[in-house]
Structures are given as structure tokens and as C-alpha cells.
Coordinates of C-alpha atoms (C1' of nucleotides) in Angstrom, one line a residue:
Chain M
X1 CA -92.8 13.8 43.7
X2 CA -94.0 15.1 40.4
X3 CA -97.1 13.3 39.2
X4 CA -97.4 15.5 36.1
X5 CA -98.7 12.5 34.2
X6 CA -102.3 13.7 34.0
X7 CA -102.9 16.6 31.6
X8 CA -105.9 18.0 33.4
X9 CA -104.0 19.4 36.4
X10 CA -102.3 22.6 37.3
X11 CA -98.6 22.3 37.6
X12 CA -98.2 25.2 39.9
X13 CA -100.6 23.5 42.4
X14 CA -98.6 20.3 42.2
X15 CA -95.5 22.1 43.0
X16 CA -97.1 23.9 45.9
X17 CA -98.3 20.6 47.4
X18 CA -94.9 19.1 46.8
X19 CA -93.4 21.9 48.9
X20 CA -96.0 21.5 51.6
X21 CA -95.6 17.8 51.8
X22 CA -91.8 18.0 51.9
X23 CA -91.9 20.6 54.8
X24 CA -94.5 18.5 56.6
X25 CA -92.4 15.3 56.2
X26 CA -89.4 16.9 57.7
X27 CA -91.1 17.5 61.0
X28 CA -89.2 20.7 61.7
X29 CA -88.5 24.2 60.4
X30 CA -86.6 24.4 57.2
X31 CA -84.5 27.1 55.5
X32 CA -85.1 28.2 52.0
X33 CA -82.1 26.3 50.6
X34 CA -83.0 23.1 52.4
X35 CA -86.3 23.2 50.6
X36 CA -84.6 24.2 47.3
X37 CA -82.3 21.1 47.5
X38 CA -85.2 18.7 48.0
X39 CA -87.9 19.8 45.6
X40 CA -87.2 20.2 41.9
X41 CA -88.3 23.8 41.5
X42 CA -86.2 26.7 40.2
X43 CA -85.2 29.3 42.8
X44 CA -87.4 32.1 41.5
X45 CA -90.5 30.0 41.3
X46 CA -89.9 28.5 44.7
X47 CA -89.7 31.9 46.2
X48 CA -93.1 32.8 44.7
X49 CA -94.6 29.6 45.9
X50 CA -93.4 30.0 49.5
X51 CA -94.5 33.6 49.4
X52 CA -98.0 32.7 48.3
X53 CA -98.3 29.9 50.9
X54 CA -97.1 32.1 53.7
X55 CA -99.5 34.9 52.8
X56 CA -102.4 32.5 52.8
X57 CA -101.4 30.9 56.1
X58 CA -100.5 27.5 54.6
X59 CA -96.9 28.0 55.7
X60 CA -95.4 30.1 58.5
X61 CA -92.1 31.9 58.5
X62 CA -90.4 32.3 61.9
X63 CA -89.2 35.8 61.0
X64 CA -88.6 38.1 58.1
X65 CA -85.6 36.1 56.8
X66 CA -86.4 33.0 58.6
X67 CA -87.3 29.3 58.5
X68 CA -90.4 27.8 57.0
X69 CA -92.8 25.5 58.7
X70 CA -96.4 24.2 58.1
X71 CA -99.0 26.8 58.9
X72 CA -101.6 26.5 61.6
X73 CA -104.2 26.9 58.9
X74 CA -103.9 23.1 58.5
X75 CA -105.2 22.5 62.0
X76 CA -108.0 24.9 61.2
X77 CA -108.9 23.3 57.9
X78 CA -108.8 19.8 59.3
X79 CA -112.4 20.4 60.5
X80 CA -114.5 20.9 57.4
X81 CA -114.7 17.2 57.1
X82 CA -118.5 16.9 57.0
X83 CA -119.3 13.2 56.9
X84 CA -116.4 12.0 58.9
X85 CA -117.5 14.5 61.5
X86 CA -120.9 12.9 61.7
X87 CA -119.2 9.7 62.5
X88 CA -117.3 11.5 65.2
X89 CA -120.4 12.9 66.8
X90 CA -122.2 9.6 66.7
X91 CA -119.3 7.8 68.3
X92 CA -118.5 10.3 70.9
X93 CA -120.8 9.1 73.7
X94 CA -119.9 5.5 73.4
X95 CA -116.2 6.4 73.3
X96 CA -116.4 8.5 76.4
X97 CA -118.3 5.7 78.2
X98 CA -115.7 3.2 77.2
X99 CA -113.0 5.4 78.3
X100 CA -114.5 5.9 81.7
X101 CA -115.2 2.3 82.1
X102 CA -111.7 1.1 81.2
X103 CA -109.4 4.0 81.6
X104 CA -107.7 2.9 78.4
X105 CA -107.0 4.9 75.3
X106 CA -110.0 4.9 73.0
X107 CA -109.7 5.6 69.3
X108 CA -112.0 6.2 66.3
X109 CA -110.5 5.3 63.0
X110 CA -111.6 5.0 59.4
X111 CA -110.2 3.9 56.0
X112 CA -109.4 6.5 53.5
X113 CA -107.5 5.9 50.2
X114 CA -106.5 2.5 51.5
X115 CA -105.0 3.8 54.6
X116 CA -106.2 3.8 58.2
X117 CA -106.7 7.3 59.6
X118 CA -107.2 8.3 63.2
X119 CA -110.2 10.5 63.5
X120 CA -110.7 10.9 67.2
X121 CA -109.0 9.9 70.4
X122 CA -109.6 9.8 74.1
X123 CA -106.4 9.3 75.8
X124 CA -105.7 7.0 78.7
X125 CA -102.9 7.4 81.1
X126 CA -99.9 6.2 79.0
X127 CA -97.1 8.7 78.4
X128 CA -97.4 11.2 75.6
X129 CA -94.9 9.5 73.3
X130 CA -97.1 6.4 73.0
X131 CA -99.9 8.3 71.3
X132 CA -100.6 8.7 67.7
X133 CA -101.9 12.1 66.6
X134 CA -105.4 12.7 65.4
X135 CA -105.1 12.6 61.6
X136 CA -102.2 10.3 61.4
X137 CA -102.4 7.5 58.8
X138 CA -101.2 3.9 58.7
X139 CA -101.1 1.9 55.5
X140 CA -100.3 -1.4 57.3
X141 CA -103.7 -2.9 57.5
X142 CA -102.2 -6.3 58.4
X143 CA -100.5 -5.0 61.5
X144 CA -103.3 -3.2 63.2
X145 CA -106.5 -4.4 64.9
X146 CA -108.5 -1.8 62.9
X147 CA -106.9 -2.9 59.7
X148 CA -107.8 -6.5 60.3
X149 CA -111.4 -5.5 60.9
X150 CA -111.4 -3.7 57.6
X151 CA -109.8 -6.6 55.8
X152 CA -112.3 -9.0 57.3
X153 CA -115.2 -7.0 56.0
X154 CA -113.8 -6.1 52.6
X155 CA -114.7 -7.6 49.2
X156 CA -112.1 -10.4 48.7
X157 CA -110.8 -8.8 45.5
X158 CA -110.3 -5.4 47.1
X159 CA -108.6 -7.2 50.0
X160 CA -106.2 -8.8 47.6
X161 CA -105.5 -5.5 45.9
X162 CA -104.8 -3.7 49.1
X163 CA -102.6 -6.4 50.5
X164 CA -100.7 -6.7 47.3
X165 CA -100.0 -3.0 47.2
X166 CA -98.3 -2.8 50.6
X167 CA -97.3 -6.4 51.2
X168 CA -96.8 -7.7 54.7
X169 CA -93.8 -5.7 56.0
X170 CA -92.8 -6.5 59.6
X171 CA -93.2 -3.6 62.0
X172 CA -92.1 -5.5 65.0
X173 CA -91.1 -9.1 65.5
X174 CA -94.7 -9.9 66.2
X175 CA -96.1 -8.7 62.9
X176 CA -97.8 -11.2 60.8
X177 CA -95.8 -11.6 57.6
X178 CA -97.2 -14.8 56.3
X179 CA -100.3 -14.6 54.1
X180 CA -101.8 -17.9 55.2
X181 CA -101.4 -16.8 58.8
X182 CA -103.1 -13.6 58.0
X183 CA -106.0 -15.3 56.2
X184 CA -106.6 -17.3 59.4
X185 CA -106.4 -14.2 61.5
X186 CA -109.0 -12.5 59.2
X187 CA -111.3 -15.5 59.7
X188 CA -110.9 -15.3 63.4
X189 CA -111.7 -11.6 63.2
X190 CA -114.9 -12.3 61.3
X191 CA -115.9 -15.0 63.8
X192 CA -115.3 -12.9 66.9
X193 CA -116.7 -9.6 65.5
X194 CA -113.6 -7.7 66.6
X195 CA -110.0 -7.4 65.6
X196 CA -107.0 -7.9 67.8
X197 CA -103.4 -6.9 67.5
X198 CA -100.7 -8.1 69.9
X199 CA -97.6 -5.8 69.6
X200 CA -97.7 -6.2 65.8
X201 CA -97.4 -2.5 65.1
X202 CA -95.6 -1.3 68.1
X203 CA -93.7 -3.3 70.7
X204 CA -95.5 -3.4 74.0
X205 CA -98.9 -2.3 72.8
X206 CA -102.1 -4.4 72.4
X207 CA -105.2 -3.2 70.7
X208 CA -108.8 -4.4 69.9
X209 CA -111.2 -2.8 67.5
X210 CA -114.8 -3.3 66.3
X211 CA -116.6 -2.1 63.2
X212 CA -119.2 0.7 62.9
X213 CA -121.8 0.5 60.2
X214 CA -124.0 3.3 58.8
X215 CA -127.6 3.2 57.9
X216 CA -126.8 1.7 54.5
X217 CA -124.9 -1.1 56.2
X218 CA -121.6 0.2 55.0
X219 CA -118.6 -0.3 57.2
X220 CA -117.6 3.3 57.9
X221 CA -115.1 3.1 60.8
X222 CA -113.9 1.3 63.9
X223 CA -113.8 2.0 67.6
X224 CA -110.6 0.7 69.1
X225 CA -109.1 0.3 72.5
X226 CA -105.4 0.2 73.1
X227 CA -103.1 -0.3 76.1
X228 CA -99.7 -1.3 77.1
X229 CA -99.2 -5.0 77.6
X230 CA -98.8 -4.8 81.3
X231 CA -102.3 -3.4 81.6
X232 CA -103.9 -5.5 78.9
X233 CA -103.3 -9.2 79.7
X234 CA -104.3 -11.8 77.2
X235 CA -106.9 -12.9 79.7
X236 CA -108.6 -9.5 79.3
X237 CA -109.0 -10.0 75.5
X238 CA -112.5 -11.3 75.5
X239 CA -113.7 -8.7 77.9
X240 CA -112.2 -5.8 76.0
X241 CA -113.4 -7.3 72.7
X242 CA -116.9 -7.4 74.0
X243 CA -116.7 -3.9 75.2
X244 CA -115.5 -2.3 71.9
X245 CA -118.0 -4.4 70.1
X246 CA -120.8 -3.0 72.3
X247 CA -119.5 0.6 71.8
X248 CA -119.3 0.1 68.1
X249 CA -122.8 -1.4 67.9
X250 CA -124.2 1.6 69.9
X251 CA -122.5 3.9 67.4
X252 CA -123.9 2.0 64.5
X253 CA -127.4 2.3 66.0
X254 CA -126.8 6.0 66.4
X255 CA -126.1 6.2 62.7
X256 CA -129.4 4.3 61.9
X257 CA -127.9 0.9 61.3
X258 CA -130.2 -2.0 61.9
X259 CA -128.7 -5.4 62.1
X260 CA -130.4 -7.9 59.7
X261 CA -128.8 -11.1 61.0
Chain S
X1 CA -111.0 36.3 48.1
X2 CA -108.4 37.4 45.6
X3 CA -105.4 39.1 47.2
X4 CA -103.6 39.4 43.9
X5 CA -102.0 42.6 45.2
X6 CA -98.6 41.2 45.7
X7 CA -96.6 40.5 42.6
X8 CA -94.4 37.8 44.0
X9 CA -97.1 35.2 44.3
X10 CA -98.5 32.4 42.2
X11 CA -102.0 33.1 40.9
X12 CA -102.8 29.4 40.5
X13 CA -102.0 28.8 44.1
X14 CA -104.2 31.7 45.2
X15 CA -107.0 30.2 43.3
X16 CA -106.5 26.7 44.7
X17 CA -106.6 28.1 48.2
X18 CA -109.7 30.2 47.4
X19 CA -111.4 27.0 46.4
X20 CA -110.2 25.1 49.5
X21 CA -111.3 27.8 51.8
X22 CA -114.7 28.2 50.2
X23 CA -115.4 24.5 50.4
X24 CA -114.2 24.4 54.0
X25 CA -116.3 27.3 55.0
X26 CA -119.5 25.7 53.6
X27 CA -119.1 22.8 56.1
X28 CA -120.7 20.4 53.7
X29 CA -120.1 18.7 50.3
X30 CA -120.5 20.9 47.3
X31 CA -121.3 20.3 43.7
X32 CA -119.1 21.6 40.9
X33 CA -121.6 24.4 40.0
X34 CA -122.0 25.5 43.6
X35 CA -118.2 26.0 43.7
X36 CA -118.2 27.7 40.2
X37 CA -120.9 30.2 41.4
X38 CA -118.9 31.2 44.4
X39 CA -115.3 31.5 43.3
X40 CA -114.3 33.8 40.5
X41 CA -112.6 31.2 38.3
X42 CA -113.4 30.1 34.7
X43 CA -115.0 26.7 34.3
X44 CA -112.1 25.0 32.6
X45 CA -109.6 26.3 35.1
X46 CA -111.7 25.3 38.0
X47 CA -112.0 21.8 36.7
X48 CA -108.2 21.6 36.5
X49 CA -107.8 22.9 40.0
X50 CA -110.3 20.5 41.5
X51 CA -108.7 17.6 39.7
X52 CA -105.3 18.5 41.0
X53 CA -106.5 18.9 44.6
X54 CA -108.4 15.6 44.4
X55 CA -105.4 13.7 43.0
X56 CA -103.2 15.1 45.8
X57 CA -105.8 14.3 48.6
X58 CA -106.5 17.9 49.5
X59 CA -110.0 17.4 48.3
X60 CA -112.2 14.3 48.2
X61 CA -114.9 13.5 45.7
X62 CA -117.7 11.3 46.9
X63 CA -117.9 9.5 43.6
X64 CA -116.9 9.7 39.9
X65 CA -119.3 12.5 39.2
X66 CA -119.9 13.5 42.7
X67 CA -119.6 16.2 45.3
X68 CA -116.4 17.8 46.6
X69 CA -115.3 18.1 50.2
X70 CA -112.2 18.9 52.1
X71 CA -109.7 16.0 52.0
X72 CA -108.5 14.1 55.0
X73 CA -105.0 15.1 54.1
X74 CA -105.7 18.2 56.1
X75 CA -106.1 16.2 59.3
X76 CA -102.8 14.6 58.5
X77 CA -100.9 17.7 57.7
X78 CA -102.2 19.4 60.8
X79 CA -99.4 17.7 62.6
X80 CA -96.1 19.0 61.2
X81 CA -96.4 21.9 63.5
X82 CA -93.0 21.5 65.2
X83 CA -92.8 24.2 67.8
X84 CA -96.5 24.3 68.7
X85 CA -96.1 20.6 69.2
X86 CA -93.4 21.1 71.8
X87 CA -95.8 23.3 73.6
X88 CA -98.4 20.5 73.5
X89 CA -96.0 17.9 74.8
X90 CA -94.9 20.2 77.6
X91 CA -98.4 21.0 78.6
X92 CA -99.8 17.5 78.4
X93 CA -99.1 16.3 82.0
X94 CA -100.4 19.5 83.7
X95 CA -103.5 19.5 81.5
X96 CA -104.2 15.8 82.3
X97 CA -103.8 16.4 86.0
X98 CA -106.0 19.5 85.9
X99 CA -108.6 17.5 84.1
X100 CA -108.6 14.7 86.6
X101 CA -108.7 17.1 89.5
X102 CA -111.6 19.1 88.2
X103 CA -113.5 17.0 85.6
X104 CA -113.8 20.2 83.6
X105 CA -112.8 20.8 80.0
X106 CA -109.1 21.8 79.7
X107 CA -107.8 23.6 76.7
X108 CA -104.4 24.7 75.4
X109 CA -104.5 27.8 73.2
X110 CA -102.1 30.0 71.4
X111 CA -102.0 33.2 69.4
X112 CA -101.3 33.0 65.7
X113 CA -101.7 35.8 63.3
X114 CA -103.7 37.8 65.9
X115 CA -106.2 35.0 66.4
X116 CA -106.6 32.6 69.2
X117 CA -106.1 29.0 68.1
X118 CA -107.1 25.9 70.0
X119 CA -104.1 23.6 70.0
X120 CA -105.2 20.8 72.4
X121 CA -108.2 19.9 74.4
X122 CA -109.2 17.4 77.1
X123 CA -112.9 17.2 77.2
X124 CA -115.0 17.3 80.3
X125 CA -118.5 15.9 80.5
X126 CA -120.5 18.6 78.7
X127 CA -122.3 17.6 75.6
X128 CA -120.5 17.4 72.2
X129 CA -122.1 20.5 70.8
X130 CA -120.5 22.8 73.4
X131 CA -117.0 22.0 72.3
X132 CA -114.8 23.8 70.0
X133 CA -112.7 21.7 67.7
X134 CA -108.9 21.5 67.9
X135 CA -107.6 24.0 65.4
X136 CA -110.5 26.3 65.5
X137 CA -109.7 30.0 65.7
X138 CA -111.3 33.0 67.4
X139 CA -110.3 36.6 66.6
X140 CA -112.3 38.1 69.5
X141 CA -109.6 38.5 72.1
X142 CA -111.8 40.8 74.2
X143 CA -114.4 38.1 74.6
X144 CA -112.3 35.2 75.8
X145 CA -110.3 34.5 78.9
X146 CA -107.3 33.4 76.8
X147 CA -107.6 36.6 74.8
X148 CA -107.6 38.8 77.9
X149 CA -104.4 37.1 79.1
X150 CA -102.8 37.8 75.7
X151 CA -104.0 41.4 75.8
X152 CA -102.7 41.8 79.3
X153 CA -99.2 40.7 78.4
X154 CA -99.0 42.4 75.0
X155 CA -97.0 45.5 74.2
X156 CA -99.5 48.4 74.5
X157 CA -99.1 49.4 70.9
X158 CA -99.7 45.9 69.6
X159 CA -102.7 45.7 71.9
X160 CA -104.1 48.9 70.3
X161 CA -103.5 47.6 66.8
X162 CA -105.1 44.2 67.5
X163 CA -108.1 45.8 69.2
X164 CA -108.5 48.4 66.5
X165 CA -108.6 45.7 63.8
X166 CA -111.5 43.7 65.2
X167 CA -113.2 46.3 67.5
X168 CA -115.3 45.0 70.4
X169 CA -118.2 43.2 68.8
X170 CA -120.7 41.7 71.1
X171 CA -120.9 37.9 70.9
X172 CA -123.5 37.7 73.8
X173 CA -125.2 40.2 76.0
X174 CA -122.3 39.8 78.4
X175 CA -119.5 40.7 76.0
X176 CA -117.4 43.7 77.0
X177 CA -118.0 46.3 74.3
X178 CA -116.7 49.3 76.2
X179 CA -113.0 50.1 75.8
X180 CA -112.6 51.6 79.3
X181 CA -114.3 48.6 80.8
X182 CA -111.9 46.4 78.9
X183 CA -108.8 48.3 80.0
X184 CA -110.0 47.8 83.6
X185 CA -110.5 44.1 82.9
X186 CA -107.0 43.8 81.4
X187 CA -105.6 45.4 84.6
X188 CA -107.4 43.0 86.7
X189 CA -106.1 40.1 84.6
X190 CA -102.5 41.4 85.1
X191 CA -103.0 41.6 88.8
X192 CA -104.6 38.2 89.2
X193 CA -102.3 36.4 86.8
X194 CA -105.2 34.7 85.1
X195 CA -108.0 35.7 82.7
X196 CA -111.7 35.2 83.3
X197 CA -114.6 35.2 81.0
X198 CA -118.2 35.1 82.1
X199 CA -120.5 34.1 79.2
X200 CA -118.9 36.7 77.1
X201 CA -118.2 34.5 74.1
X202 CA -121.0 31.9 74.6
X203 CA -124.1 32.1 76.7
X204 CA -123.8 29.8 79.7
X205 CA -120.1 29.2 79.6
X206 CA -117.4 30.5 81.9
X207 CA -113.7 30.2 81.4
X208 CA -110.4 30.9 83.1
X209 CA -107.0 30.9 81.5
X210 CA -103.4 31.4 82.6
X211 CA -100.2 32.2 80.6
X212 CA -97.4 29.9 79.6
X213 CA -93.9 31.3 79.1
X214 CA -91.0 29.7 77.3
X215 CA -87.3 29.7 78.2
X216 CA -86.9 33.2 76.7
X217 CA -89.7 34.5 78.8
X218 CA -91.9 34.8 75.8
X219 CA -95.7 34.3 76.3
X220 CA -96.4 31.3 74.0
X221 CA -99.8 30.0 75.1
X222 CA -102.4 29.6 77.7
X223 CA -103.9 26.7 79.7
X224 CA -107.6 27.3 80.1
X225 CA -110.5 25.7 82.0
X226 CA -114.1 26.0 80.8
X227 CA -117.4 24.8 82.2
X228 CA -121.1 25.5 82.1
X229 CA -122.3 28.1 84.5
X230 CA -124.2 25.7 86.7
X231 CA -120.9 23.8 87.4
X232 CA -118.7 26.9 87.6
X233 CA -120.2 29.2 90.3
X234 CA -118.6 32.6 90.7
X235 CA -117.5 31.5 94.2
X236 CA -115.3 28.9 92.4
X237 CA -113.4 31.6 90.4
X238 CA -110.4 32.0 92.8
X239 CA -110.0 28.3 93.1
X240 CA -110.1 27.5 89.4
X241 CA -107.9 30.6 88.7
X242 CA -105.3 29.3 91.1
X243 CA -105.5 25.9 89.5
X244 CA -104.9 27.0 85.9
X245 CA -102.2 29.3 87.0
X246 CA -100.4 26.4 88.7
X247 CA -100.9 24.2 85.6
X248 CA -99.5 26.9 83.4
X249 CA -96.6 27.6 85.7
X250 CA -95.7 23.9 85.7
X251 CA -95.8 23.9 81.9
X252 CA -93.6 27.0 81.8
X253 CA -91.1 25.3 84.0
X254 CA -91.2 22.3 81.7
X255 CA -90.2 24.7 78.8
X256 CA -87.3 26.0 80.9
X257 CA -88.8 29.2 82.0
X258 CA -87.4 30.7 85.2
X259 CA -89.4 33.4 86.9
X260 CA -87.3 36.5 87.6
X261 CA -89.7 38.3 89.8
Chain G
dT1 C1' -65.6 48.5 59.9
dT2 C1' -65.6 45.0 55.7
dT3 C1' -66.4 40.3 54.0
dT4 C1' -69.3 36.6 53.1
dC5 C1' -73.2 34.1 52.4
dA6 C1' -78.2 33.2 52.2
dA7 C1' -82.4 35.2 51.0
dA8 C1' -85.2 38.1 48.5
dT9 C1' -86.1 41.4 44.6
dA10 C1' -86.1 43.2 39.6
dC11 C1' -86.4 42.7 34.9
dC12 C1' -88.0 40.6 30.6
dA13 C1' -88.0 37.3 26.6
dT14 C1' -90.1 33.0 26.0
dA15 C1' -92.2 28.9 27.0
dT16 C1' -96.6 27.3 28.8
dA17 C1' -100.7 27.4 31.3
dT18 C1' -105.0 29.4 30.4
dG19 C1' -109.8 29.7 29.1
dG20 C1' -112.7 30.6 25.2
dT21 C1' -115.7 27.3 22.1
dA22 C1' -117.5 23.1 20.9
dC23 C1' -118.2 18.2 22.1
dT24 C1' -119.0 13.9 25.0
dT25 C1' -120.6 11.6 28.8
dA26 C1' -123.7 10.4 32.5
dA27 C1' -127.4 10.9 35.3
dT28 C1' -131.9 12.9 36.0
dG29 C1' -136.9 13.3 34.9
dG30 C1' -141.1 13.3 32.0
Chain K
dC1 C1' -138.1 5.9 25.5
dC2 C1' -136.1 10.8 24.6
dA3 C1' -135.2 15.4 26.6
dT4 C1' -132.7 17.9 29.8
dT5 C1' -129.2 19.2 32.6
dA6 C1' -124.7 18.9 35.0
dA7 C1' -120.0 17.3 34.8
dG8 C1' -116.2 16.5 32.4
dT9 C1' -113.1 16.3 27.9
dA10 C1' -110.7 18.1 23.6
dC11 C1' -108.6 21.5 21.1
dC12 C1' -105.7 25.5 20.3
dA13 C1' -104.6 30.7 19.8
dT14 C1' -103.1 33.9 23.1
dA15 C1' -102.3 36.1 27.3
dT16 C1' -99.4 35.4 31.2
dA17 C1' -96.8 33.0 34.5
dT18 C1' -92.2 31.4 34.4
dG19 C1' -87.2 31.2 35.3
dG20 C1' -83.0 32.6 33.4
dT21 C1' -79.5 36.5 34.8
dA22 C1' -78.2 40.3 37.5
dT23 C1' -78.9 43.1 41.6
dT24 C1' -80.1 44.2 46.4
dT25 C1' -80.8 43.4 51.1
dG26 C1' -79.7 41.6 55.6
dA27 C1' -77.5 39.0 59.0
dA28 C1' -73.6 37.0 60.9
dA29 C1' -68.6 36.5 60.9
dA30 C1' -63.8 38.3 60.3

DNA sequence: TTTTCAAATACCATATATGGTACTTAATGG
DNA sequence: CCATTAAGTACCATATATGGTATTTGAAAA
């Protein structure tokens, strides 16, 4: 909190965003003093900030003298994402088809600011708690099928930069934490044309993902399929891999991509 | 734009939100001067605001000297919605079941700041263009099944206030624009226990919706079903109405509601 | 009822963010 | 190539948002 480094910014906006992000991170409603204790803003100013954000719908207050929470405006504003939306439209048909064919959870993800972000999702039959939410982000490229695809298609120096920034932290006991092992995995991903993840992010979940390219040949996203281990045997890997690759290729075609291999 | 009425607010934040909302409303990427021409903010200050918002991920810039668009952060922040999320969790199973039984589009909506907001959606087989996006808001309570349910369960004076604010504008040639007719419709809704809308918001689309109550007996949302006219005949109305009512009742039970009728 | 505490308001001198002007950079087109 | 335009930077006097202190309100407990 507090990147007041740059001169060409507005302190008041930084503070407002600090407040928003703190409330969001807490995942529940917060009292005024809880917020006060966790952001470095004087009482009077904080009151003004909270007021402003409430008036504009960026925060909600449960009652007159109540608790603060993130406003529904954020759901609403989460739309005006023009180019990512194009991707969503293009991918929709293939995702739906894949969902009907497999009954599994199908996801559309993209890379933004070196993090994976979930853009769209068609849920399978797993229980609610297993799902990520649309819009959620994951910085651990090394632990996710989608991330491996991104790593596999990245410029080597960008790959090094990204991997250096987050390292290879273990999310489960299956996470790849050895760089040589990861290099090998990346090569396999390149060879197969799809990425695979075996309980490396979450215990009990397997995932495959394949890349989508736009008309300029740029890698703009991935279509992924995920399922619990008991409904996604290792024997199914090739089959599901082929399927997500097909779905992703169809989406690429939709975007005007022509393979030049 | 520009509710600088209240004293206890931060002007800089108001401006930042003006910028965000303008960019969002345009539904595409905007150049600096396009933004300049449409918000009442001096050049220098606007630059600072855009900078700050970009640094914090609330806006994205396509390149160094590029176009501005809404940042993906909004997708991400659209989650920290604690209590609405509880509703989503509670409704999930019933919605899924309803979706499988009918193949239609199932939606979870709520009322926020006198507008209907779409919280969750399980899509049917209609084409992409027909769908609303999660988070989208509709102020026209009189033209939507969900809105009619809300009107039917509202305190009469709140109902009057809300209806007075927006009036009864016609969205299609089927929209109810006569108050007496609407009163009657509201009574029917109360009697049936579900709301119905026949192409009143969008030509060619029919919808039904039933209310969800929480443990305090408060009306907190609706489960709705929508479909194109050719797959939702008027003869099906009773059947679908019963189905959404069942789904909504199950969800209410999930939330700890006990009917005291 | 009164007490207590959190939350919000009021006031105002001062620190500070603002927004003119002028300048630099980068991309476009002739 | 130079000319033109849009985007961004630098500077600094001044208007203005800020954040102390003191006060008021409201809700819940005693």
C-alpha cells in the first residue's frame, strides 16, 4: 500500500483504491474502525473517501451507521472490457460444444499483467466450492495448465522475468518447484500443443488447456478443461488434450487466425 | 456527472469515477482527447488521473501512447461481494437443476439501489447476443418478470416512489405503460407467486421469476427462467412458473427461511 | 433513564494538490 | 525529409482539499 513514488499521480485516488482493495481483500463487511486500523489514512479523510465511494456505488453500506462492503458497481463495470469481450464471444460456441461433449468445467483464461485471469466459465457438475470465480487471478504460471501454455509460447527472456518474479512456490505437494523439471514440462507442452496440470494448483484437480491466437498470430488466451481426478484419469489425457486443442483452434479461426505451419 | 453537491466528499475521487464511468459507457477503447472532450477536467489533471488509474489496474492502456480502456481489475473486484455471494452459493444447486430439467437460461437477480442486477446466470442454448452479462443492471422494474416480483412484494409507498422515479417507459410494443394495468399485473403476480414477462423488455423473449427469502423473511432475490418465444409457449407458463417457484423455495430454505403461512 | 462507545459532522489554518503556461516527445502524413 | 498533431512532461504560484481539534449523533449496554 502507498505507491506514492510516481509524481504524476493523484494521492486521493491512490488512497481510495487502497481502501477498495483492502475491503475487497477482507472478503466480508467491515466497520469504519477496522478500515481505519488497516489503511494509513487520517480519520477525517477516510470518512470523506468512504462517503464518496458509497455515493458513487463503489462501496455499499449495510445501513446508516453500518458496515462497508464492495459495491455491486464492480460487477457492473466488469463488462466494459471491449477486447477481452471479443475473445469471449469468439470462444463461446466452442466452449459450449466442449462442455456438452464432456460435461466437464470449461474455462477461458488470459494473461494480464503477468497474471492469469479467468474470463469466462461453463461449469460442470462439481460442487460450488471447487470453482474459481470469473475475474479471479492466479500469478502462479508454473502450477497451472494455462500458465504452462503461456510460458511455452513466451519469449524466453520474458519467461525468465516472469518466473523470477514469482519463483516456483509449492501450492500442493505436486507442484513443480524445480526449474529444470519445469523447462522439461514447457518443452512437452510445446510439443503436445496443450498444457497439463496434475493437482499442482489444487489437490484433486486436473486440468488441460490449449492456446488461442488472434489474426495477428498473437497468443491471446486459452481454453481449458478441468475436472476432479476421479473423473479425469491419466488415460483420458490425450483425448481431453485433443479436445481443448480443437476448441482453441476453432476459436482462433473465429478470430481470423490462419496457421502458417 | 459532477455530483459535487455534498461537502463531505473527495473531488478527486469523483473525477476519477467520472472518468471510469465514461470510459465504461463507451464500450470501447478511447484516446486521451476523446476522454478530455467528454469529462469536465483540465488536461493536466486528467493526465494525472489516468496515470493513477492505470498504475493501479483500474484502467489499461493498449500501449505506451495508446488508448484507454477499463482494467481487468474490475472483473477481479466484482467478487468481494460477501452477502450477495451467499445468495449465489445458496441458489446454485437449484439453478443447476432447473437448467438441466428445462435447458433454458436460468438467472439469479437482485435489487440494488432500485435497479435489478444480474448476479448469476446459467446459459441455455440461445445465441450469445441474447444474453445479458452478469452484473448488468436494469432500472425498468415494470418491464421485467423479476421487477414485477419485487414490486409485488414491496411496501406500497416504496413501490410508488420507485415507479415514480423511472415512470413506465416502453421498451417494446408489449411493455406495460399504463399504471392501472400494471397494478393489476402486480396483483396477479402476488396471487400466482411468480412474475411473468411477455416480450416486454425485449422482443421475442419471455421470462418467469420467483422470489427468494432469507432467514429474516426478507425478499433478497429472484430465480428466473428466460427463453425465446418459440421455445416458451404461453401454454408452458404454468409449468415454468411452478418450476421457478420450486427452485426459489428450495433456495429460501437453504438460506434458513421458514414459511409462516 | 444514564453511560459508553463508535461513527459522523463542523470548523478552519495550513500544507498540498491543482491547472495554467510552456516545452518535449513520438507518431502521423505530405 | 520536414510539418503537423496528439500525448505526455516540467514548472510553480495559488486556490483548495486536508486533517488536526472539538462537537454531535446514534446505538447498545448498564
